[in-house]
XYZ file of C-alpha atoms in Angstrom:
139
model
C 59.888 80.917 101.042
C 62.491 82.728 102.863
C 64.831 79.928 102.591
C 64.571 79.988 98.754
C 65.293 83.737 98.736
C 68.208 83.296 101.092
C 69.744 80.404 98.949
C 69.458 82.478 95.765
C 71.318 85.343 97.551
C 74.186 83.159 98.529
C 74.081 81.217 95.248
C 74.403 84.379 92.996
C 77.771 85.563 91.317
C 77.442 89.071 92.300
C 78.835 89.057 95.638
C 81.094 91.891 96.736
C 84.184 91.359 98.652
C 86.459 93.668 100.388
C 89.379 92.277 98.589
C 89.103 90.320 95.226
C 91.518 88.194 93.567
C 93.497 90.040 90.957
C 93.899 87.125 88.385
C 90.156 86.216 88.741
C 89.207 89.587 88.085
C 91.243 89.627 84.945
C 89.387 86.721 83.625
C 85.935 87.971 84.649
C 85.600 85.850 87.717
C 84.577 87.260 91.055
C 86.617 85.388 93.766
C 87.434 86.623 97.294
C 91.177 87.191 97.965
C 92.721 85.243 100.707
C 96.312 86.561 100.334
C 98.156 89.680 99.497
C 101.669 89.988 97.896
C 103.597 92.833 99.026
C 105.883 92.857 96.150
C 103.222 92.783 93.371
C 100.741 94.911 95.329
C 98.005 92.437 94.340
C 95.455 90.186 96.089
C 95.143 86.538 95.399
C 92.685 83.625 96.060
C 93.773 80.252 97.264
C 94.210 78.874 93.750
C 95.922 81.834 92.043
C 98.333 82.366 95.006
C 99.706 78.838 94.382
C 100.610 79.726 90.829
C 101.938 83.116 91.981
C 104.151 81.329 94.455
C 105.431 78.917 91.904
C 106.478 81.782 89.645
C 107.677 84.225 92.347
C 109.182 82.267 95.200
C 110.853 85.175 96.926
C 107.661 87.497 97.239
C 106.315 88.094 100.592
C 102.842 86.750 100.824
C 100.332 87.647 103.683
C 97.389 85.535 104.393
C 94.249 86.890 106.158
C 95.826 86.002 109.422
C 98.162 89.095 108.801
C 95.502 91.260 107.301
C 96.977 94.113 109.254
C 99.708 93.909 106.715
C 97.308 94.353 103.742
C 96.626 97.889 102.256
C 93.467 99.593 103.407
C 92.037 99.598 99.858
C 91.618 97.227 97.038
C 92.726 99.944 94.548
C 95.889 99.071 92.784
C 98.560 101.878 93.569
C 99.122 102.060 89.754
C 95.418 103.112 89.379
C 95.415 105.860 91.909
C 95.457 109.588 91.553
C 98.922 110.605 92.703
C 97.424 113.950 94.234
C 94.451 112.435 96.086
C 95.136 108.644 96.351
C 91.772 107.798 95.013
C 90.863 105.460 92.144
C 91.293 107.020 88.638
C 87.864 107.207 87.132
C 88.202 109.448 84.128
C 90.458 111.212 81.610
C 90.101 114.798 81.017
C 90.458 115.381 77.122
C 91.009 119.199 77.574
C 93.901 118.805 80.016
C 95.283 115.419 78.869
C 95.000 113.902 82.440
C 93.824 110.850 84.290
C 91.659 112.014 87.052
C 89.863 110.662 90.120
C 86.352 111.986 91.266
C 87.979 114.602 93.576
C 89.901 115.942 90.647
C 86.821 116.152 88.566
C 84.997 117.884 91.261
C 87.824 120.279 92.252
C 89.649 121.018 89.021
C 87.407 119.990 85.992
C 83.736 120.343 86.732
C 83.419 124.030 86.612
C 85.573 124.721 83.566
C 83.467 122.577 81.257
C 86.049 119.979 80.606
C 85.418 117.061 78.235
C 85.781 113.960 80.566
C 86.064 110.427 79.046
C 85.292 107.325 81.185
C 86.175 104.810 78.545
C 89.811 104.699 79.503
C 89.251 102.824 82.766
C 89.043 99.313 81.113
C 92.139 99.964 79.090
C 94.173 101.001 82.130
C 93.055 98.025 84.247
C 93.836 95.602 81.491
C 97.319 97.103 80.890
C 98.466 97.192 84.445
C 101.106 99.857 83.862
C 102.444 102.462 86.145
C 101.402 106.022 86.053
C 104.419 106.954 83.881
C 103.295 104.725 81.077
C 99.668 105.517 81.397
C 100.158 108.815 79.566
C 102.013 107.030 76.768
C 99.141 104.578 76.230
C 96.571 107.353 76.126
C 98.479 109.408 73.692
C 99.239 106.530 71.142
């Protein structure tokens, strides 16, 4: 009985990885990253890094043997709060700002701001820098 339970855990698709492949996530696949590109600031699995390396031959790739060169978080720098370096999780309608959970608690919770959380998927799919995020949200 325990072996059936154990195999269903390992056979599931809801595994969590410390670092997930960027391209696979974009295509709704959950794959563990084995490489990190310093130039792109993205993580890649074995299959996707081969495509990446074909397109971007001069980018510096670090495998797991050089994991000390990887960033400490899987949050893309483009998706981080510039003030707190945390993942952007909402948009304050009242202040027209992208906010992280720290911003929400410190600056937006007690002034009854209208916070929207629907922007997150749009931002992640667009993969644009913070300077373009404001433009996308105002269009």
